[in-house]
Amino acid sequence: MNARQATATAHPNIAFIKYWGNRDSRLRLPLTGSFSMNLAALETCTSVCFDEDLVADCFDLNGVEQGGESLTRVSRFLDQVRALAGQSVYARVSSANTFPSGAGIASSASAFAALALASAKAIGLALPEKDLSRLARLGSGSACRSVPTGFVEWLPGEEDAGSYAVTIAPPEHWDLVDMIVVVDPREKPVGSTAGHSLAQTSPLNSLRVAGVPARLESCRQAVLARDFSLLAEVVELDSNWMHAVMRTSNPPLVYWSVDTEVVLWHVQAWRAQGHALCASVDAGPNVHVIALAEEQAWAEERLRTLPGVQRVMVSQPGEGARLVEQEVK
Ligand code: PMV
């Protein structure tokens, strides 16, 4: 047989404690650990077919043939898979997202988690979850957190072998929702790969890094004890630290828009009134409003009416990457 195929699906994740900055950007070894929740409602599904008749890798996303940087990134990733398997065969990759890419929803996380699993399986590598998570990390750091199920921590490690993500609690452990408030669906001007390399130019970076172990501990404790007040406090603090580093980098990175600020202001005000909500922002202007599931109807209705809000996508905690039968055409 000269073609070997596999299909995998994975969810993006929202970081409660953020990953920002690398110790080693080639291996994507992070400056700190991080913590996230997979998002069940959003999904990337990817088919990989290694075929001896191909003369180069090819990649289509949502039915559109990709070239340039997008194809190069996938092809470089496949080079690492080929190196692991000791093979040189090219692949066709077909991928579909159920959500807009480049909207601060970390599509690279679900993309590389699904690609890691599908390509490893198709080429005949039987990798344990830890090694699959390491492999996904080489495509996009946060992708290593989309491999294990549920609430996940990325152990930063000292070198490649020790830098992977593990499940802290399964998705059904806590009935949380992430309401993703989209104020601008456009592709962001500075992607996270370029952004990470600016972290060390900020005078606040070392202070942020020094505080992460304590924030990770609070986050772990909050999730395990289902303590929403503790979670809210640490999630907002950590998001603010990351954006403080971004804004004080050289050149500065400002991802928030006026509409972002309006949403954040309201989330603060509603929490002060007693609602179990908090907010976190990734490398984009959109706001992730994390809440107890019982707050969803109340909050979603209000979020939709705020100025600048284009849509609200709601997600429960999700599973890790897994193989599926249905091929992406
Ligand atoms: O995995 P990357 O390189 O796309 O970086 C993700 C960075 C943030 O989304 C801003 C934070 C995080 O931990 O997900």
mmCIF file of N, CA, C and O in Angstrom, residues 157-226:
data_model
loop_
_atom_site.group_PDB
_atom_site.id
_atom_site.type_symbol
_atom_site.label_atom_id
_atom_site.label_comp_id
_atom_site.label_asym_id
_atom_site.label_seq_id
_atom_site.Cartn_x
_atom_site.Cartn_y
_atom_site.Cartn_z
ATOM 1 N N GLY A 157 9.134 22.065 31.883
ATOM 2 C CA GLY A 157 10.288 21.186 31.643
ATOM 3 C C GLY A 157 11.586 21.954 31.485
ATOM 4 O O GLY A 157 11.602 23.165 31.284
ATOM 5 N N GLU A 158 12.667 21.195 31.591
ATOM 6 C CA GLU A 158 14.006 21.776 31.435
ATOM 7 C C GLU A 158 14.460 21.658 29.983
ATOM 8 O O GLU A 158 15.212 22.465 29.489
ATOM 9 N N GLU A 159 14.022 20.565 29.348
ATOM 10 C CA GLU A 159 14.398 20.350 27.928
ATOM 11 C C GLU A 159 13.208 19.698 27.217
ATOM 12 O O GLU A 159 12.169 19.477 27.837
ATOM 13 N N ASP A 160 13.395 19.396 25.938
ATOM 14 C CA ASP A 160 12.309 18.870 25.099
ATOM 15 C C ASP A 160 11.521 17.735 25.768
ATOM 16 O O ASP A 160 10.291 17.757 25.792
ATOM 17 N N ALA A 161 12.231 16.762 26.318
ATOM 18 C CA ALA A 161 11.556 15.564 26.839
ATOM 19 C C ALA A 161 10.634 15.867 28.017
ATOM 20 O O ALA A 161 9.655 15.151 28.250
ATOM 21 N N GLY A 162 10.916 16.947 28.756
ATOM 22 C CA GLY A 162 10.136 17.211 29.965
ATOM 23 C C GLY A 162 9.056 18.274 29.782
ATOM 24 O O GLY A 162 8.393 18.655 30.746
ATOM 25 N N SER A 163 8.850 18.735 28.557
ATOM 26 C CA SER A 163 7.909 19.841 28.328
ATOM 27 C C SER A 163 6.653 19.350 27.607
ATOM 28 O O SER A 163 6.631 19.236 26.382
ATOM 29 N N TYR A 164 5.620 19.026 28.393
ATOM 30 C CA TYR A 164 4.377 18.473 27.838
ATOM 31 C C TYR A 164 3.231 18.772 28.803
ATOM 32 O O TYR A 164 3.464 19.234 29.927
ATOM 33 N N ALA A 165 2.009 18.499 28.340
ATOM 34 C CA ALA A 165 0.838 18.843 29.156
ATOM 35 C C ALA A 165 0.164 17.596 29.706
ATOM 36 O O ALA A 165 0.223 16.523 29.089
ATOM 37 N N VAL A 166 -0.474 17.770 30.865
ATOM 38 C CA VAL A 166 -1.178 16.653 31.520
ATOM 39 C C VAL A 166 -2.559 17.119 31.997
ATOM 40 O O VAL A 166 -2.766 18.294 32.288
ATOM 41 N N THR A 167 -3.482 16.166 32.094
ATOM 42 C CA THR A 167 -4.822 16.471 32.607
ATOM 43 C C THR A 167 -4.771 16.655 34.125
ATOM 44 O O THR A 167 -4.193 15.823 34.829
ATOM 45 N N ILE A 168 -5.401 17.733 34.600
ATOM 46 C CA ILE A 168 -5.543 17.957 36.048
ATOM 47 C C ILE A 168 -6.934 17.498 36.492
ATOM 48 O O ILE A 168 -7.105 16.977 37.585
ATOM 49 N N ALA A 169 -7.936 17.689 35.615
ATOM 50 C CA ALA A 169 -9.295 17.211 35.906
ATOM 51 C C ALA A 169 -10.023 16.982 34.578
ATOM 52 O O ALA A 169 -9.772 17.704 33.605
ATOM 53 N N PRO A 170 -10.925 15.999 34.526
ATOM 54 C CA PRO A 170 -11.653 15.730 33.280
ATOM 55 C C PRO A 170 -12.695 16.825 33.003
ATOM 56 O O PRO A 170 -13.040 17.586 33.917
ATOM 57 N N PRO A 171 -13.224 16.906 31.766
ATOM 58 C CA PRO A 171 -14.143 17.995 31.415
ATOM 59 C C PRO A 171 -15.377 18.060 32.306
ATOM 60 O O PRO A 171 -15.866 19.150 32.627
ATOM 61 N N GLU A 172 -15.882 16.890 32.732
ATOM 62 C CA GLU A 172 -17.125 16.873 33.527
ATOM 63 C C GLU A 172 -16.890 17.266 34.990
ATOM 64 O O GLU A 172 -17.827 17.388 35.765
ATOM 65 N N HIS A 173 -15.619 17.522 35.366
ATOM 66 C CA HIS A 173 -15.288 17.864 36.746
ATOM 67 C C HIS A 173 -15.986 19.146 37.218
ATOM 68 O O HIS A 173 -16.375 19.261 38.380
ATOM 69 N N TRP A 174 -16.114 20.119 36.292
ATOM 70 C CA TRP A 174 -16.658 21.424 36.722
ATOM 71 C C TRP A 174 -17.486 21.997 35.579
ATOM 72 O O TRP A 174 -17.010 22.102 34.448
ATOM 73 N N ASP A 175 -18.717 22.393 35.928
ATOM 74 C CA ASP A 175 -19.659 22.900 34.945
ATOM 75 C C ASP A 175 -19.389 24.382 34.666
ATOM 76 O O ASP A 175 -20.158 25.246 35.069
ATOM 77 N N LEU A 176 -18.286 24.643 33.982
ATOM 78 C CA LEU A 176 -17.948 26.023 33.608
ATOM 79 C C LEU A 176 -18.338 26.247 32.154
ATOM 80 O O LEU A 176 -18.473 25.297 31.383
ATOM 81 N N VAL A 177 -18.498 27.503 31.770
ATOM 82 C CA VAL A 177 -18.631 27.839 30.346
ATOM 83 C C VAL A 177 -17.627 28.939 30.018
ATOM 84 O O VAL A 177 -17.240 29.740 30.880
ATOM 85 N N ASP A 178 -17.209 28.920 28.757
ATOM 86 C CA ASP A 178 -16.432 30.041 28.226
ATOM 87 C C ASP A 178 -17.323 30.719 27.196
ATOM 88 O O ASP A 178 -17.716 30.095 26.209
ATOM 89 N N MET A 179 -17.672 31.977 27.452
ATOM 90 C CA MET A 179 -18.439 32.759 26.461
ATOM 91 C C MET A 179 -17.423 33.613 25.717
ATOM 92 O O MET A 179 -16.826 34.523 26.302
ATOM 93 N N ILE A 180 -17.200 33.271 24.457
ATOM 94 C CA ILE A 180 -16.173 33.974 23.683
ATOM 95 C C ILE A 180 -16.839 35.159 22.997
ATOM 96 O O ILE A 180 -17.682 34.986 22.111
ATOM 97 N N VAL A 181 -16.489 36.345 23.473
ATOM 98 C CA VAL A 181 -17.150 37.559 23.013
ATOM 99 C C VAL A 181 -16.311 38.145 21.872
ATOM 100 O O VAL A 181 -15.213 38.661 22.096
ATOM 101 N N VAL A 182 -16.831 38.018 20.662
ATOM 102 C CA VAL A 182 -16.072 38.452 19.487
ATOM 103 C C VAL A 182 -16.404 39.916 19.191
ATOM 104 O O VAL A 182 -17.547 40.260 18.886
ATOM 105 N N VAL A 183 -15.388 40.765 19.324
ATOM 106 C CA VAL A 183 -15.579 42.183 18.985
ATOM 107 C C VAL A 183 -14.892 42.517 17.663
ATOM 108 O O VAL A 183 -15.154 43.564 17.075
ATOM 109 N N ASP A 184 -14.004 41.629 17.221
ATOM 110 C CA ASP A 184 -13.324 41.842 15.940
ATOM 111 C C ASP A 184 -12.819 40.493 15.427
ATOM 112 O O ASP A 184 -11.884 39.929 16.001
ATOM 113 N N PRO A 185 -13.444 39.985 14.354
ATOM 114 C CA PRO A 185 -13.072 38.640 13.898
ATOM 115 C C PRO A 185 -11.853 38.611 12.977
ATOM 116 O O PRO A 185 -11.438 37.554 12.533
ATOM 117 N N ARG A 186 -11.265 39.794 12.712
ATOM 118 C CA ARG A 186 -10.167 39.842 11.720
ATOM 119 C C ARG A 186 -8.882 39.196 12.211
ATOM 120 O O ARG A 186 -8.635 39.103 13.406
ATOM 121 N N GLU A 187 -8.064 38.795 11.250
ATOM 122 C CA GLU A 187 -6.730 38.242 11.520
ATOM 123 C C GLU A 187 -5.943 39.294 12.301
ATOM 124 O O GLU A 187 -5.953 40.474 11.954
ATOM 125 N N LYS A 188 -5.254 38.873 13.386
ATOM 126 C CA LYS A 188 -4.504 39.872 14.167
ATOM 127 C C LYS A 188 -3.203 40.242 13.449
ATOM 128 O O LYS A 188 -2.596 39.396 12.777
ATOM 129 N N PRO A 189 -2.770 41.505 13.590
ATOM 130 C CA PRO A 189 -1.575 41.953 12.853
ATOM 131 C C PRO A 189 -0.282 41.291 13.322
ATOM 132 O O PRO A 189 0.593 41.035 12.506
ATOM 133 N N VAL A 190 -0.140 41.007 14.616
ATOM 134 C CA VAL A 190 1.078 40.324 15.098
ATOM 135 C C VAL A 190 0.653 39.003 15.731
ATOM 136 O O VAL A 190 -0.027 38.976 16.757
ATOM 137 N N GLY A 191 1.029 37.914 15.096
ATOM 138 C CA GLY A 191 0.656 36.586 15.590
ATOM 139 C C GLY A 191 1.446 36.243 16.840
ATOM 140 O O GLY A 191 2.427 36.917 17.186
ATOM 141 N N SER A 192 1.026 35.158 17.526
ATOM 142 C CA SER A 192 1.678 34.858 18.802
ATOM 143 C C SER A 192 3.120 34.393 18.629
ATOM 144 O O SER A 192 3.947 34.666 19.501
ATOM 145 N N THR A 193 3.448 33.713 17.510
ATOM 146 C CA THR A 193 4.839 33.244 17.362
ATOM 147 C C THR A 193 5.790 34.448 17.380
ATOM 148 O O THR A 193 6.811 34.435 18.077
ATOM 149 N N ALA A 194 5.438 35.512 16.642
ATOM 150 C CA ALA A 194 6.263 36.731 16.652
ATOM 151 C C ALA A 194 6.195 37.411 18.017
ATOM 152 O O ALA A 194 7.197 37.927 18.532
ATOM 153 N N GLY A 195 5.015 37.390 18.627
ATOM 154 C CA GLY A 195 4.821 38.041 19.926
ATOM 155 C C GLY A 195 5.683 37.448 21.032
ATOM 156 O O GLY A 195 6.289 38.182 21.823
ATOM 157 N N HIS A 196 5.770 36.106 21.061
ATOM 158 C CA HIS A 196 6.559 35.453 22.127
ATOM 159 C C HIS A 196 7.990 35.998 22.181
ATOM 160 O O HIS A 196 8.573 36.129 23.252
ATOM 161 N N SER A 197 8.553 36.288 21.001
ATOM 162 C CA SER A 197 9.965 36.684 20.957
ATOM 163 C C SER A 197 10.159 38.102 21.508
ATOM 164 O O SER A 197 11.283 38.515 21.767
ATOM 165 N N LEU A 198 9.052 38.842 21.709
ATOM 166 C CA LEU A 198 9.165 40.194 22.274
ATOM 167 C C LEU A 198 9.076 40.202 23.804
ATOM 168 O O LEU A 198 9.416 41.206 24.446
ATOM 169 N N ALA A 199 8.626 39.090 24.374
ATOM 170 C CA ALA A 199 8.370 39.083 25.828
ATOM 171 C C ALA A 199 9.585 39.573 26.618
ATOM 172 O O ALA A 199 9.453 40.397 27.529
ATOM 173 N N GLN A 200 10.769 39.068 26.234
ATOM 174 C CA GLN A 200 11.966 39.386 27.024
ATOM 175 C C GLN A 200 12.406 40.847 26.877
ATOM 176 O O GLN A 200 13.297 41.289 27.608
ATOM 177 N N THR A 201 11.795 41.589 25.966
ATOM 178 C CA THR A 201 12.145 43.014 25.838
ATOM 179 C C THR A 201 11.378 43.871 26.856
ATOM 180 O O THR A 201 11.633 45.071 26.965
ATOM 181 N N SER A 202 10.419 43.257 27.553
ATOM 182 C CA SER A 202 9.654 44.042 28.527
ATOM 183 C C SER A 202 10.332 44.013 29.894
ATOM 184 O O SER A 202 10.693 42.942 30.391
ATOM 185 N N PRO A 203 10.471 45.183 30.542
ATOM 186 C CA PRO A 203 11.053 45.195 31.890
ATOM 187 C C PRO A 203 10.160 44.496 32.914
ATOM 188 O O PRO A 203 10.610 44.172 34.014
ATOM 189 N N LEU A 204 8.904 44.238 32.557
ATOM 190 C CA LEU A 204 7.992 43.561 33.487
ATOM 191 C C LEU A 204 8.054 42.043 33.361
ATOM 192 O O LEU A 204 7.475 41.316 34.173
ATOM 193 N N ASN A 205 8.746 41.571 32.301
ATOM 194 C CA ASN A 205 8.695 40.133 32.027
ATOM 195 C C ASN A 205 9.186 39.276 33.198
ATOM 196 O O ASN A 205 8.542 38.300 33.565
ATOM 197 N N SER A 206 10.336 39.678 33.788
ATOM 198 C CA SER A 206 10.882 38.819 34.847
ATOM 199 C C SER A 206 9.955 38.820 36.077
ATOM 200 O O SER A 206 9.832 37.809 36.771
ATOM 201 N N LEU A 207 9.261 39.937 36.310
ATOM 202 C CA LEU A 207 8.302 39.978 37.430
ATOM 203 C C LEU A 207 7.115 39.057 37.150
ATOM 204 O O LEU A 207 6.636 38.345 38.027
ATOM 205 N N ARG A 208 6.631 39.101 35.898
ATOM 206 C CA ARG A 208 5.523 38.198 35.538
ATOM 207 C C ARG A 208 5.929 36.742 35.736
ATOM 208 O O ARG A 208 5.227 35.965 36.387
ATOM 209 N N VAL A 209 7.098 36.391 35.196
ATOM 210 C CA VAL A 209 7.587 35.018 35.250
ATOM 211 C C VAL A 209 7.731 34.559 36.715
ATOM 212 O O VAL A 209 7.329 33.449 37.075
ATOM 213 N N ALA A 210 8.264 35.442 37.558
ATOM 214 C CA ALA A 210 8.482 35.074 38.970
ATOM 215 C C ALA A 210 7.172 34.753 39.688
ATOM 216 O O ALA A 210 7.145 33.948 40.624
ATOM 217 N N GLY A 211 6.077 35.364 39.254
ATOM 218 C CA GLY A 211 4.792 35.153 39.943
ATOM 219 C C GLY A 211 3.996 33.965 39.423
ATOM 220 O O GLY A 211 2.977 33.599 40.024
ATOM 221 N N VAL A 212 4.432 33.358 38.330
ATOM 222 C CA VAL A 212 3.618 32.293 37.730
ATOM 223 C C VAL A 212 3.462 31.050 38.623
ATOM 224 O O VAL A 212 2.340 30.547 38.763
ATOM 225 N N PRO A 213 4.542 30.531 39.264
ATOM 226 C CA PRO A 213 4.335 29.324 40.077
ATOM 227 C C PRO A 213 3.231 29.502 41.129
ATOM 228 O O PRO A 213 2.403 28.603 41.308
ATOM 229 N N ALA A 214 3.176 30.650 41.776
ATOM 230 C CA ALA A 214 2.137 30.865 42.803
ATOM 231 C C ALA A 214 0.752 30.947 42.146
ATOM 232 O O ALA A 214 -0.235 30.414 42.677
ATOM 233 N N ARG A 215 0.682 31.599 40.974
ATOM 234 C CA ARG A 215 -0.628 31.687 40.305
ATOM 235 C C ARG A 215 -1.063 30.311 39.794
ATOM 236 O O ARG A 215 -2.248 29.973 39.851
ATOM 237 N N LEU A 216 -0.111 29.503 39.326
ATOM 238 C CA LEU A 216 -0.452 28.139 38.886
ATOM 239 C C LEU A 216 -0.996 27.332 40.059
ATOM 240 O O LEU A 216 -1.977 26.596 39.913
ATOM 241 N N GLU A 217 -0.368 27.482 41.204
ATOM 242 C CA GLU A 217 -0.809 26.754 42.398
ATOM 243 C C GLU A 217 -2.247 27.158 42.762
ATOM 244 O O GLU A 217 -3.097 26.307 43.023
ATOM 245 N N SER A 218 -2.524 28.478 42.743
ATOM 246 C CA SER A 218 -3.893 28.943 43.058
ATOM 247 C C SER A 218 -4.882 28.407 42.036
ATOM 248 O O SER A 218 -6.011 28.039 42.381
ATOM 249 N N CYS A 219 -4.488 28.387 40.773
ATOM 250 C CA CYS A 219 -5.387 27.954 39.707
ATOM 251 C C CYS A 219 -5.716 26.463 39.863
ATOM 252 O O CYS A 219 -6.876 26.057 39.799
ATOM 253 N N ARG A 220 -4.675 25.664 40.093
ATOM 254 C CA ARG A 220 -4.856 24.221 40.312
ATOM 255 C C ARG A 220 -5.822 23.989 41.478
ATOM 256 O O ARG A 220 -6.775 23.236 41.395
ATOM 257 N N GLN A 221 -5.542 24.713 42.569
ATOM 258 C CA GLN A 221 -6.372 24.587 43.779
ATOM 259 C C GLN A 221 -7.825 25.007 43.490
ATOM 260 O O GLN A 221 -8.756 24.339 43.900
ATOM 261 N N ALA A 222 -7.990 26.121 42.760
ATOM 262 C CA ALA A 222 -9.333 26.631 42.446
ATOM 263 C C ALA A 222 -10.107 25.613 41.618
ATOM 264 O O ALA A 222 -11.284 25.349 41.888
ATOM 265 N N VAL A 223 -9.443 25.023 40.624
ATOM 266 C CA VAL A 223 -10.134 24.052 39.764
ATOM 267 C C VAL A 223 -10.458 22.798 40.564
ATOM 268 O O VAL A 223 -11.602 22.323 40.564
ATOM 269 N N LEU A 224 -9.482 22.263 41.293
ATOM 270 C CA LEU A 224 -9.727 21.006 42.017
ATOM 271 C C LEU A 224 -10.819 21.172 43.074
ATOM 272 O O LEU A 224 -11.628 20.281 43.280
ATOM 273 N N ALA A 225 -10.860 22.360 43.723
ATOM 274 C CA ALA A 225 -11.865 22.593 44.777
ATOM 275 C C ALA A 225 -13.133 23.245 44.220
ATOM 276 O O ALA A 225 -14.046 23.561 44.962
ATOM 277 N N ARG A 226 -13.177 23.478 42.927
ATOM 278 C CA ARG A 226 -14.296 24.180 42.258
ATOM 279 C C ARG A 226 -14.595 25.496 43.010
ATOM 280 O O ARG A 226 -15.732 25.802 43.349
#
